[in-house]
Tab-separated table of C-alpha atoms in Angstrom:
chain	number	residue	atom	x	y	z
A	906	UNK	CA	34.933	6.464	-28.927
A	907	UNK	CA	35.898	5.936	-25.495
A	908	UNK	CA	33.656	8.618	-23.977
A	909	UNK	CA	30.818	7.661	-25.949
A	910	UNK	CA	30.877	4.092	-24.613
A	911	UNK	CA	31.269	5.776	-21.301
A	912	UNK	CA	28.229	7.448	-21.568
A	913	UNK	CA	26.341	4.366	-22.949
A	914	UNK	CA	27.433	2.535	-20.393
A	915	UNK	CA	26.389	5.129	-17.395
A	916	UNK	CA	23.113	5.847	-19.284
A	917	UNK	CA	22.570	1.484	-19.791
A	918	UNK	CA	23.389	1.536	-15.576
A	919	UNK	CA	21.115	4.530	-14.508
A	920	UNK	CA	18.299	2.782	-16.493
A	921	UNK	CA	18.903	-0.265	-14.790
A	922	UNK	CA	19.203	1.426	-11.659
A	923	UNK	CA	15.745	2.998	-12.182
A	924	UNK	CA	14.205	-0.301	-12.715
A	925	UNK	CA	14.770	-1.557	-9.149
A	926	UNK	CA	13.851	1.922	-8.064
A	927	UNK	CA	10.312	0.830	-9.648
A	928	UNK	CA	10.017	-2.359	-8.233
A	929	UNK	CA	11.140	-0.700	-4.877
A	930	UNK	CA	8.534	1.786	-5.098
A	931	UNK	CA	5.972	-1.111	-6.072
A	932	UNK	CA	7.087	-3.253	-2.692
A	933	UNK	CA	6.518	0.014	-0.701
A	934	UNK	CA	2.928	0.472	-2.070
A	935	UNK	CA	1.831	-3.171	-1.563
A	936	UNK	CA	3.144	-2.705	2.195
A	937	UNK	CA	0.999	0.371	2.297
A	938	UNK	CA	-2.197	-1.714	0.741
A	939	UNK	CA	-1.575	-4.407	3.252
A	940	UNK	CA	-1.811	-2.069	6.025
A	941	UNK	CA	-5.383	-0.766	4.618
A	942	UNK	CA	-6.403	-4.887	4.317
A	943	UNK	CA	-5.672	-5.831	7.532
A	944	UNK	CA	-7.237	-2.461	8.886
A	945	UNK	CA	-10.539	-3.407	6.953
A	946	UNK	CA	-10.063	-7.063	8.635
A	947	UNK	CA	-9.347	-5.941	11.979
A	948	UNK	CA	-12.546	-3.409	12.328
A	949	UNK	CA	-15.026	-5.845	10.501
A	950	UNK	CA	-13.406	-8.149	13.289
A	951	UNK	CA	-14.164	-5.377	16.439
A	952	UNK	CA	-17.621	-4.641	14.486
A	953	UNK	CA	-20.600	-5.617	15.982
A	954	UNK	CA	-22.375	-6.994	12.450
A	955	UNK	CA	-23.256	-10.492	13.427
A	956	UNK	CA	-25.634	-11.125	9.951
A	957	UNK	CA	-23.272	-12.228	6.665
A	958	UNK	CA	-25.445	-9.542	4.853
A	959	UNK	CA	-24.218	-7.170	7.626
A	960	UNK	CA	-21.122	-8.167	7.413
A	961	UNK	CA	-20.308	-7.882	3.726
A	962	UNK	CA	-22.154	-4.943	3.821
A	963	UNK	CA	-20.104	-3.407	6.734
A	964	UNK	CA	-16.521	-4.959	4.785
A	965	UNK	CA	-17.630	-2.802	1.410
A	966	UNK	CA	-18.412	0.680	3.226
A	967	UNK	CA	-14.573	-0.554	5.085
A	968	UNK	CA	-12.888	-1.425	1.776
A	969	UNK	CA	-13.888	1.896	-0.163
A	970	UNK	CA	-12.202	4.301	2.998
A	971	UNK	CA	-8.623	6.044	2.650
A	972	UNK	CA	-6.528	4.707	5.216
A	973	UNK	CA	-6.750	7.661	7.381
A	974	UNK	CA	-10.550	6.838	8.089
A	975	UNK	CA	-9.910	3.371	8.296
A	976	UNK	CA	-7.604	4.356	11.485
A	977	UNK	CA	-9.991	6.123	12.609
A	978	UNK	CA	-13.109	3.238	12.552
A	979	UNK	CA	-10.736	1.149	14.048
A	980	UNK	CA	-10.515	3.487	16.929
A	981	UNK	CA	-13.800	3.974	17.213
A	982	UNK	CA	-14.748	0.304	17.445
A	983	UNK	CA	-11.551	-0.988	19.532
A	984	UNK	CA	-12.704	1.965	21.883
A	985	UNK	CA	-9.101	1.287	23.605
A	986	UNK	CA	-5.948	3.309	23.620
A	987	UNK	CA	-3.663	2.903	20.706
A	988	UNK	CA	-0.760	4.685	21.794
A	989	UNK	CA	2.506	4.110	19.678
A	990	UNK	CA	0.308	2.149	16.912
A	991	UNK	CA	-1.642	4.803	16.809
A	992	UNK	CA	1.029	7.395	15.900
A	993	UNK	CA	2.855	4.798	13.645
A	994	UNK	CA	-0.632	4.263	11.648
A	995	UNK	CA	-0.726	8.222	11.209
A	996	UNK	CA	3.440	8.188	10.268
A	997	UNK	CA	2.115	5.125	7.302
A	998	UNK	CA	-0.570	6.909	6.032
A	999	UNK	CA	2.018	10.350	5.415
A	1000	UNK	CA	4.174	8.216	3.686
A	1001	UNK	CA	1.739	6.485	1.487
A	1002	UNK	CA	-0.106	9.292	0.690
A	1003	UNK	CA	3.634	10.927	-0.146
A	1004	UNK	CA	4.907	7.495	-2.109
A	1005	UNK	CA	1.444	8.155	-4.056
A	1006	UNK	CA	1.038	11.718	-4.756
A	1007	UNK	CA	4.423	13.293	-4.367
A	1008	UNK	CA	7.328	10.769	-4.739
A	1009	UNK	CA	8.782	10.607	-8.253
A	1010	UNK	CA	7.866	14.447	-8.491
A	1011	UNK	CA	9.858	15.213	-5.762
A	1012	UNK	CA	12.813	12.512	-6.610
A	1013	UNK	CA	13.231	13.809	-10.579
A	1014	UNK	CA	16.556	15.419	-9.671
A	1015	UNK	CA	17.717	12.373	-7.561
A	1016	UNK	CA	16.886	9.641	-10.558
A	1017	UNK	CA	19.654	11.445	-12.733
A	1018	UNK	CA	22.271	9.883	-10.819
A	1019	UNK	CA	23.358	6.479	-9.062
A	1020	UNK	CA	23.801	8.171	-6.044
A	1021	UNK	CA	20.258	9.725	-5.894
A	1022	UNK	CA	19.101	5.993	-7.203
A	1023	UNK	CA	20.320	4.828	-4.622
A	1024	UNK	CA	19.358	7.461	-2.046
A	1025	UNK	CA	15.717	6.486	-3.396
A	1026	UNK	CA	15.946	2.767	-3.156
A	1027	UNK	CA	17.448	2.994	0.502
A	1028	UNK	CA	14.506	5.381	1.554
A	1029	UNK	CA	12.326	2.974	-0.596
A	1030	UNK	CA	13.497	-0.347	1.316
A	1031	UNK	CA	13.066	1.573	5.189
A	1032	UNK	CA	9.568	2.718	4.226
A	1033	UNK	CA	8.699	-1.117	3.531
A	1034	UNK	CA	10.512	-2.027	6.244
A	1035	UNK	CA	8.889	0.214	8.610
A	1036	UNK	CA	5.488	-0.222	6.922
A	1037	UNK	CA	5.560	-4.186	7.542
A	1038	UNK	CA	6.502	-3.650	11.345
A	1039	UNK	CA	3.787	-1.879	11.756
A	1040	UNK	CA	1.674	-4.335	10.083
A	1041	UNK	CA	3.183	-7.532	12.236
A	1042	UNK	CA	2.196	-5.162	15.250
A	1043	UNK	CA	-1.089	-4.174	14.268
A	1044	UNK	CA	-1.799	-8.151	13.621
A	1045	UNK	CA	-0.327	-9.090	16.962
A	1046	UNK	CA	-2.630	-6.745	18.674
A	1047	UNK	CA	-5.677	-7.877	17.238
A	1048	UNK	CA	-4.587	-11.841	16.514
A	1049	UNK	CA	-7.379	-12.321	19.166
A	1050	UNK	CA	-10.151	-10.620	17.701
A	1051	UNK	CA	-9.377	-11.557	14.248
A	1052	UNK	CA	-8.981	-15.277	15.057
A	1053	UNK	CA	-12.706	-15.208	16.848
A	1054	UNK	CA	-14.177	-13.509	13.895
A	1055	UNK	CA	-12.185	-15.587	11.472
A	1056	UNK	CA	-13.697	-18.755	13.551
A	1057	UNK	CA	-17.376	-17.493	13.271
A	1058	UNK	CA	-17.661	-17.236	9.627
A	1059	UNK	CA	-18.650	-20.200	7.473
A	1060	UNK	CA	-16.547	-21.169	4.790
A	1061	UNK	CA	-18.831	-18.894	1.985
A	1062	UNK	CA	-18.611	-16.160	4.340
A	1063	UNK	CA	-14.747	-16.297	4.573
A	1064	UNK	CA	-14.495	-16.956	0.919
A	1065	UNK	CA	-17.229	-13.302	0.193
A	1066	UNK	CA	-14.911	-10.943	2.728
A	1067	UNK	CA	-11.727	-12.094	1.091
A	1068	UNK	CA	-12.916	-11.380	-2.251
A	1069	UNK	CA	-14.578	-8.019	-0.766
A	1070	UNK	CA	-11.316	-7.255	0.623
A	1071	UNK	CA	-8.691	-8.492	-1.819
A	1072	UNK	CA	-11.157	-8.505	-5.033
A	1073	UNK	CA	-11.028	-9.812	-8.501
A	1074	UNK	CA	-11.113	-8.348	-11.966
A	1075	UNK	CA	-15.050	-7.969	-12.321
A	1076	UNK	CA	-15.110	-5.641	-9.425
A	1077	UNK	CA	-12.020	-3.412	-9.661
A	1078	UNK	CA	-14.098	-0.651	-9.062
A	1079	UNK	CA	-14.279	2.619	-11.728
A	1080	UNK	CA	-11.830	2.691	-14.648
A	1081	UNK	CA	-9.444	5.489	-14.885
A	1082	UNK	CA	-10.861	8.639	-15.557
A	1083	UNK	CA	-10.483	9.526	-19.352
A	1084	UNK	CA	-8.309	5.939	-20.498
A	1085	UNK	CA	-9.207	4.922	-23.799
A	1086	UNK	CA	-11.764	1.742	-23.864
A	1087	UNK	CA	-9.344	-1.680	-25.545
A	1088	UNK	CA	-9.245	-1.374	-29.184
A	1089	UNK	CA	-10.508	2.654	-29.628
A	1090	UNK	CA	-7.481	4.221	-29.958
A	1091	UNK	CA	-4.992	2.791	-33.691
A	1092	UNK	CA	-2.081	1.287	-32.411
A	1093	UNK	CA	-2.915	0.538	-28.733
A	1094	UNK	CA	-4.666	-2.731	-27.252
């Protein structure tokens, strides 16, 4: 009896274990989105649409790029020299596009054990880490531009990017490819 509570008790941990791992993983991807806002809010901010029409316009082509193009408008319309946030931009869009395509595929040996949990949820904690430095920086750079464009806009303007750039329900964009509609599938909401 003693081994099988044992195992129960490892198996009750590792479980455990692999919830925080989640909720790791999910505070590594919002860093990662945060990056792509304030890159959409920093180029609409070094843009040169002066209309609200050309604006919002301008935010929706912004909001629908990978982050890899979104470095790459922002270069284009800062027209300036980068240099180390340049190269940390590139090192936050390998990782995201690893957290996102790669991650738990490559980590299914590591979740078997507490040590490879908690390999996972140290690497999980310096990718945040790193990704929200870079963030801070980015804002820093730009707190300028971003505070004259933020200054320009009326209230409904303000109120039309945010929602372009941190949207609502209604406008989520396509549903998953091939998820069953609510209420098609017996047993499933």
């Amino acid at each position: 009896m003693g081994k099988k509570r044992e195992r129960a008790r490892s198996r009750a941990e590792l479980l455990e274990r692999f919830k925080e791992i989640r909720m790791d993983y999910a505070h590594a991807m919002e860093q990662a989105q945060e990056i792509e806002a304030t890159l959409v809010l920093v180029s609409l901010a070094m843009g040169t649409a002066s209309t609200a029409e050309a604006i919002e316009a301008d935010a929706i082509d912004l909001a629908r790029k990978p982050i890899e193009r979104l470095r790459k408008a922002l270069g284009t319309r800062f027209g300036g020299e980068l240099g180390q946030l340049e190269r940390d931009l590139d090192r936050v869009r390998r990782i995201r596009n690893f957290l996102a395509h790669n991650y738990f595929r490559q980590r299914a040996f590591a979740m078997t054990s507490l040590e490879g949990c908690e390999y996972m949820s140290d690497e999980l904690l310096r990718a945040s880490m790193f990704m929200g430095l870079v963030n801070e920086r980015l804002m820093e750079k730009f707190e300028d531009p971003i505070n004259a464009f933020s200054t320009n806009l009326t209230a409904e303007e303000s109120e039309r990017i945010e929602a372009l750039i941190e949207p609502d329900a209604d406008s989520y964009g396509s549903p998953i490819p091939g998820l069953p509609e609510p209420g098609t599938v017996p047993g499933m909401f």
